[in-house]
XYZ file of C-alpha atoms in Angstrom:
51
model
C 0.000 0.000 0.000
C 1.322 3.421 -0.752
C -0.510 5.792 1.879
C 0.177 9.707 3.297
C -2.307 8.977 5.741
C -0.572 7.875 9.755
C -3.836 5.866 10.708
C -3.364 4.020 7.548
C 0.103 2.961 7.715
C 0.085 2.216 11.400
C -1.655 -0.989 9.468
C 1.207 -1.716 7.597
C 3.883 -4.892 9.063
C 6.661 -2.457 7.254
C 6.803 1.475 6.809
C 9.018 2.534 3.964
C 9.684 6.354 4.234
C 10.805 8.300 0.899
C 12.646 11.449 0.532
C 13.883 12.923 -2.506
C 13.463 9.593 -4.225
C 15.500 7.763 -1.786
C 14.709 5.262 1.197
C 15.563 7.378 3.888
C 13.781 5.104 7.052
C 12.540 1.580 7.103
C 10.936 -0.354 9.810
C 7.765 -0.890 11.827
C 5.288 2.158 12.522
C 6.346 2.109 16.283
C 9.853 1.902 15.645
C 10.020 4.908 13.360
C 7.546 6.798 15.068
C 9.755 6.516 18.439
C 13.584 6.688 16.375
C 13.301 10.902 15.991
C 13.696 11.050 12.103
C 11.812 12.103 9.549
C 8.816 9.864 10.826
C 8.898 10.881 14.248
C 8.493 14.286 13.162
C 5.660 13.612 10.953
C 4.215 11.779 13.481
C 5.049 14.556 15.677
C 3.360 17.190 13.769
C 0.404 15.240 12.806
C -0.567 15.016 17.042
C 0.141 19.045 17.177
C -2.643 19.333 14.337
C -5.063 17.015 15.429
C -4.924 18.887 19.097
């Protein structure tokens, strides 16, 4: 599945995370959310919006 949606990839076994065309993170949704890169932040972000 190729989502931009956090509720839908927190369904995923594997989250691949793209930046410029490159692989930048790979791993499971918890993993990445708690390893403060690029998905934490995302992750990050998305809670301060949805406050």
């Amino acid at each position: 599945m190729v989502t931009h949606r956090l509720d839908h990839a927190r369904l995923a076994d594997r989250v691949v995370v793209l930046a410029g065309g490159r692989v930048v993170e790979d791993g499971g949704f918890t993993e990445l959310a708690s390893a403060g890169g690029p998905f934490a932040r995302l992750c990050e972000e998305a809670a301060r919006v949805s406050r």
